[in-house]
Every structure is written in C-alpha cells, then in structure tokens.
Coordinates of C-alpha atoms in Angstrom, one line a residue:
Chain F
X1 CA -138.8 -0.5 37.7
X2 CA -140.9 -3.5 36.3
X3 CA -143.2 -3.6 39.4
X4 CA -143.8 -6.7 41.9
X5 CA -144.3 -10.1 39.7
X6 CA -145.8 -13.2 40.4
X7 CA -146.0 -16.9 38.6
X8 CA -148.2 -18.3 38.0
X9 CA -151.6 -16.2 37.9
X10 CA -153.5 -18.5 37.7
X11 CA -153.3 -22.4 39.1
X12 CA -155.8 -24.9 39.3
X13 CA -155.4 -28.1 41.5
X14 CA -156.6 -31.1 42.8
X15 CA -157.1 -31.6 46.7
X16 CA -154.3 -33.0 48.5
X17 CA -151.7 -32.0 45.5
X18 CA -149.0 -29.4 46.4
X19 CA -148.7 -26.2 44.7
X20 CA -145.4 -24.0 44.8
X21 CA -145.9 -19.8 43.5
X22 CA -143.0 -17.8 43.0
X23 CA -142.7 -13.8 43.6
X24 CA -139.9 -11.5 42.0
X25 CA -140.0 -8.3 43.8
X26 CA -139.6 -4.7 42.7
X27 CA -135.7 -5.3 42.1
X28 CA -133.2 -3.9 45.5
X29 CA -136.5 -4.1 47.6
X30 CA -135.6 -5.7 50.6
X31 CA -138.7 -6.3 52.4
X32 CA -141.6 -9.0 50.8
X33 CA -144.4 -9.9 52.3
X34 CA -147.0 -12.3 51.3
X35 CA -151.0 -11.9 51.4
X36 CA -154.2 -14.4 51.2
X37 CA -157.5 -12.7 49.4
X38 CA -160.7 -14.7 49.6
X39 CA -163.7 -13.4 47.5
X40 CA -165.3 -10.4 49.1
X41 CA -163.0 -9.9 51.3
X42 CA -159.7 -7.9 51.8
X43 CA -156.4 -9.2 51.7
X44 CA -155.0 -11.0 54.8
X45 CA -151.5 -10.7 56.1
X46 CA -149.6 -14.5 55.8
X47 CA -146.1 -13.5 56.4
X48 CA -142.8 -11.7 55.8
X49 CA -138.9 -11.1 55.1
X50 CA -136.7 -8.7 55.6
X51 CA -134.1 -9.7 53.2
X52 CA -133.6 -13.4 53.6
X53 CA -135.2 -13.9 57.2
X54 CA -138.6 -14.7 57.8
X55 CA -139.6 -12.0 60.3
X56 CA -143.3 -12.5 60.9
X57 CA -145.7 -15.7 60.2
X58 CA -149.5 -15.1 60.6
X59 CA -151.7 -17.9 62.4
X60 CA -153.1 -18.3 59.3
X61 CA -150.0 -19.9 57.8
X62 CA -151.0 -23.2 59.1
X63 CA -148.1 -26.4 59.0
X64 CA -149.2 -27.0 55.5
X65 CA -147.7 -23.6 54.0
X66 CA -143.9 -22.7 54.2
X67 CA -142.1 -19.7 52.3
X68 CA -138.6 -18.9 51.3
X69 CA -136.5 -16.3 50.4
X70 CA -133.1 -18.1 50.1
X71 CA -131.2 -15.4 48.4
X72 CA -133.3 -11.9 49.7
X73 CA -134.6 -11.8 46.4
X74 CA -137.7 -13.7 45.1
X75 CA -139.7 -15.9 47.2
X76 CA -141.4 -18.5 46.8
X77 CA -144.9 -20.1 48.7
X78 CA -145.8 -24.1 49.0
X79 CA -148.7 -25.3 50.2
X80 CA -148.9 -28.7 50.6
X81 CA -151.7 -30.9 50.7
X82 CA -154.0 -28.5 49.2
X83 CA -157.6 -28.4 51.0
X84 CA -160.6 -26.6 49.4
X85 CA -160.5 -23.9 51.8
X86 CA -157.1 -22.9 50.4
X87 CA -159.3 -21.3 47.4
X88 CA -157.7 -17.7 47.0
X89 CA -156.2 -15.2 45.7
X90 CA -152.3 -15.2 46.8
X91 CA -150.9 -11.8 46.7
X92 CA -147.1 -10.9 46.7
X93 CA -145.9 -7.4 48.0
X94 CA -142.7 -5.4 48.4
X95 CA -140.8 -2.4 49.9
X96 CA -137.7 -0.9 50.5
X97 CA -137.1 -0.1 54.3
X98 CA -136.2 3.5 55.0
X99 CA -136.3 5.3 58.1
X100 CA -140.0 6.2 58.5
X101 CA -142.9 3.9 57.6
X102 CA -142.3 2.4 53.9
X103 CA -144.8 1.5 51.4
X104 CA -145.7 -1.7 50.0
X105 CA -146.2 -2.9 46.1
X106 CA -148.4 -5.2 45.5
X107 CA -148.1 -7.8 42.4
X108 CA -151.1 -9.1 40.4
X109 CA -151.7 -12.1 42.5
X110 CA -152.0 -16.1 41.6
X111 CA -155.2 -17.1 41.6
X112 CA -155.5 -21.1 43.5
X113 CA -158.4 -22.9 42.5
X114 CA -158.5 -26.0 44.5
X115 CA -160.9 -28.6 42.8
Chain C
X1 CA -153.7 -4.1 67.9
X2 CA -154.9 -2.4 65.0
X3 CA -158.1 -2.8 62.7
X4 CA -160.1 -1.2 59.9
X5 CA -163.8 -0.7 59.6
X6 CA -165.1 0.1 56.2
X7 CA -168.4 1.7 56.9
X8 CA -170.2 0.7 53.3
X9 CA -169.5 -2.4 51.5
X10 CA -170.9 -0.7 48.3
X11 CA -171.7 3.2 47.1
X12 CA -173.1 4.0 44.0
X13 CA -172.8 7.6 42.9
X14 CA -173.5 9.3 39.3
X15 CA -170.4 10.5 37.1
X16 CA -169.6 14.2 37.5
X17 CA -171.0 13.6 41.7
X18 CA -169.1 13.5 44.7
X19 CA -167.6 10.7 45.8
X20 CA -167.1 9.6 49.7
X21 CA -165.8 6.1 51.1
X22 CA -165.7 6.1 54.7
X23 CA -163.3 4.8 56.8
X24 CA -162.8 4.1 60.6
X25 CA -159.3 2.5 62.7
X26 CA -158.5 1.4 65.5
X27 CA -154.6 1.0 66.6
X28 CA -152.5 1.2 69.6
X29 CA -149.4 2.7 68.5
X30 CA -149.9 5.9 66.1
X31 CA -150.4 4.2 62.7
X32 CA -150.0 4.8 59.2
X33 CA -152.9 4.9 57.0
X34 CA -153.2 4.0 53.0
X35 CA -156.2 3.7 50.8
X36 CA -155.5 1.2 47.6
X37 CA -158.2 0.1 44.7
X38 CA -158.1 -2.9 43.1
X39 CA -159.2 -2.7 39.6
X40 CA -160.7 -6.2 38.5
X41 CA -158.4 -8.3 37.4
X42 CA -155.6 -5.9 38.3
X43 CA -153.3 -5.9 40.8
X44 CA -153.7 -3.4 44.4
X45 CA -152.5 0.1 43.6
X46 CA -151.8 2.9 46.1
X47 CA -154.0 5.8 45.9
X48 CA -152.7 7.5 49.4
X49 CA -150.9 7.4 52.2
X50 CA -151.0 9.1 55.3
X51 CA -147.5 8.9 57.7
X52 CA -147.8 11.3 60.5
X53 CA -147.3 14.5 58.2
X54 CA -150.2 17.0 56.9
X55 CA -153.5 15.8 58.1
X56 CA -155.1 16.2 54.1
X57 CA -153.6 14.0 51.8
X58 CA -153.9 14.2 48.5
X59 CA -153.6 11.2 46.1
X60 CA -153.9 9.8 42.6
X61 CA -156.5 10.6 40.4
X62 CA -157.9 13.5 42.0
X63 CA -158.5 11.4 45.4
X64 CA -157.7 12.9 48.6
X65 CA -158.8 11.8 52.2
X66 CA -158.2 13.8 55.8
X67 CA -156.9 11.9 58.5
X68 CA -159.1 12.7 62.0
X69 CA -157.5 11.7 65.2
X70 CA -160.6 12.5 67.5
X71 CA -162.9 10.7 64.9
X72 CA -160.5 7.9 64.3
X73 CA -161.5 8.5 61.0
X74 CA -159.8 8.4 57.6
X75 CA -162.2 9.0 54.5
X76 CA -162.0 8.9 50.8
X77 CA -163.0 11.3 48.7
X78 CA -163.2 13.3 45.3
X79 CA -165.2 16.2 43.9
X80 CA -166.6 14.4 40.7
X81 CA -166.5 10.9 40.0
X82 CA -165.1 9.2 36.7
X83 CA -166.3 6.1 35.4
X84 CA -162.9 5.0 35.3
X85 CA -163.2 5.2 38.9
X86 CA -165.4 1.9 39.2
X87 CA -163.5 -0.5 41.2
X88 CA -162.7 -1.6 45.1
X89 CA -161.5 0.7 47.6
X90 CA -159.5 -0.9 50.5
X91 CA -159.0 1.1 53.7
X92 CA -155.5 -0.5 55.0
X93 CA -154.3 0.5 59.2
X94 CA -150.4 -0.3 60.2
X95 CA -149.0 0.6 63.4
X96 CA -145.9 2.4 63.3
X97 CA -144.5 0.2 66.4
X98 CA -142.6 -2.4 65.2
X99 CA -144.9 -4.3 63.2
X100 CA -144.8 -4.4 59.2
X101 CA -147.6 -6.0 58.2
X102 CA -151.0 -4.1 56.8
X103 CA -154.9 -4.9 57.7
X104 CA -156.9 -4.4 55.4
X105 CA -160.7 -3.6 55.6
X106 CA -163.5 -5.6 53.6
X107 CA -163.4 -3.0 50.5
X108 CA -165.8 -0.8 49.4
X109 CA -167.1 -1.4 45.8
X110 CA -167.6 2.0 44.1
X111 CA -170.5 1.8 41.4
X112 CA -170.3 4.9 39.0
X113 CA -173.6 5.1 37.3
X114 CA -173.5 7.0 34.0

C-alpha cells in the first residue's frame, strides 16, 4: 500500500493558462474523490467517481474545471483558463466501497499558484 | 444537509495538559463522523472515525472523542499533549444517506507550548 499520490505538488501558472494534475489512488480503490483547500480554511468537496463514472460534481466545479477517470484508476483534473481565484491547494482522496460507510485517503495535495 | 462547526479556530495548551477540540454537526440522515490533522506540509491523516458503533472512539496517538447525539457534539481529546501534536485538526460530518462526499469544518490549529 503506497498511499494516495498526486503530481505535481506544486504548480505555478500564469492567468488564463491551463493546468492539468494527475491522482494515482491507493491501488484496487474504487472510489476517488477530489477536494479544493484555500488558506485557512478546510477542504471543499469538488467531485467524485465510483470507478470510472463521475457520480457527483460540486457547484464549485464551475465550466472551467473537468475531471476524468477513463480507466477507474487515476484521475486526472484540468482547469482551464486559470483565474487568480483558483489559488489552492488540490487534494486527491480514495476509498474502497464496502457495505457500511468507507473511509477516505487523502494524498499530499498540488499546490496551484496562479500568478 | 449536513455541516460542521468547529468551536475554536485555535487552542493553545502546555505539553503534558489536557487537550480538547470541540466539535458540533448538523446532518439529516444519521452521519458518520471522522476527525483528521493535517501536519504542515503533510498530507490529511485519519485520527478517528465514528460509524454508528460504540459512542467512545478511540484513535491514533492516544486521541479519542465521544460522539453525543443530544448535544450533536463530537469532541477531540487526549489526556496529555505532545509537542508532536502541533498541527490542524479538522472536524469532517457525512451523511450515511446516499451521499459520499465529506464537509469539513474550518480546522482548529493546536499550539503546544513547551
């Protein structure tokens, strides 16, 4: 068990430029779900997949950000057009669906820095 | 609808002290309920979780918290802080009807002085 990874960790742009982040998952997890963190405050749900379908999508995932999971296994997030207020930490969770509630593992994050 | 109030945005307590984090939700369905800390620069790690089981649960590094139905209340705590123990608490609600994702309170930074 490696643990949840994420690439890059860190990523600093330019506004209007598009940024893509990738997420490996704790490996035969079949749930991933993907998380925005501004400073001071906690993580946000954005969205997530139960195997290769997009189950959930937060308002916050406005048209400029998509996500994929083509094969169930890693994901990946765009966001085009990057604005300022897409400053954040991007956080990249996964679980394995049992029968009761399962619990999520978080990775360490990419850190966007939209200049 | 669920949500998480995190009663003090930052506690300071002396090593070898108590420690308590407080903790309030709010959900329609009966919800699970999970306390992570985020080192700095680390990624979140699970202390606790609490899934409709023993009330008292008992967690990583000595933590434990009590889940109170008629308080709607789900505290941290530990006998005697470590300095290790210096880092952000989150407070994190889900409803156990059909809906996945967490919410998270604002955190609760935990100062250890020495």
């Amino acid at each position: 068990d490696t643990g949840v990874s994420q690439d890059p960790r860190h990523k600093i742009t330019k506004r209007g430029q598009n940024v893509t982040f990738r997420c490996d998952p704790i490996s035969e997890h079949n749930r991933l779900y993907w998380y925005r963190q501004t400073l001071g405050q906690g993580p946000e749900f954005l969205t997530y997949f139960q195997n290769e379908a997009q189950l959930e999508k937060s308002r916050l995932l406005s048209d400029r950000f998509s996500a994929e999971r083509p094969k169930g296994s890693f994901s990946t997030l765009e966001i085009q057009r990057t604005e300022q207020g897409d400053s954040a930490m991007y956080l990249c969770a996964s679980s394995e669906m049992s029968g009761g509630p399962d619990t999520q593992y978080f990775g360490p994050g990419t850190r966007l820095t939209v200049l | 609808a669920q949500s998480v109030t995190q009663l003090d945005s930052h506690v300071s307590v002396s090593e070898g002290t108590p420690v308590l984090l407080r903790c309030n939700y709010s959900s329609s369905y009966s919800p699970s309920l999970f306390w992570y800390v985020q080192h700095p620069n680390k990624g979140l790690q699970l202390l606790l979780k609490y899934t409709s089981a023993a009330t008292l649960v008992k967690g990583i590094n000595g933590f434990e918290a009590e889940f109170k139905k008629s308080e709607t209340s789900f505290h941290l705590t530990k006998p005697s802080a470590h300095m290790s123990d210096a880092a952000e608490y989150f407070c994190v609600v889900r409803s156990n009807f059909g809906n996945e994702k967490l919410t998270f309170g604002t955190g609760t930074r935990l100062t250890i002085i020495p």
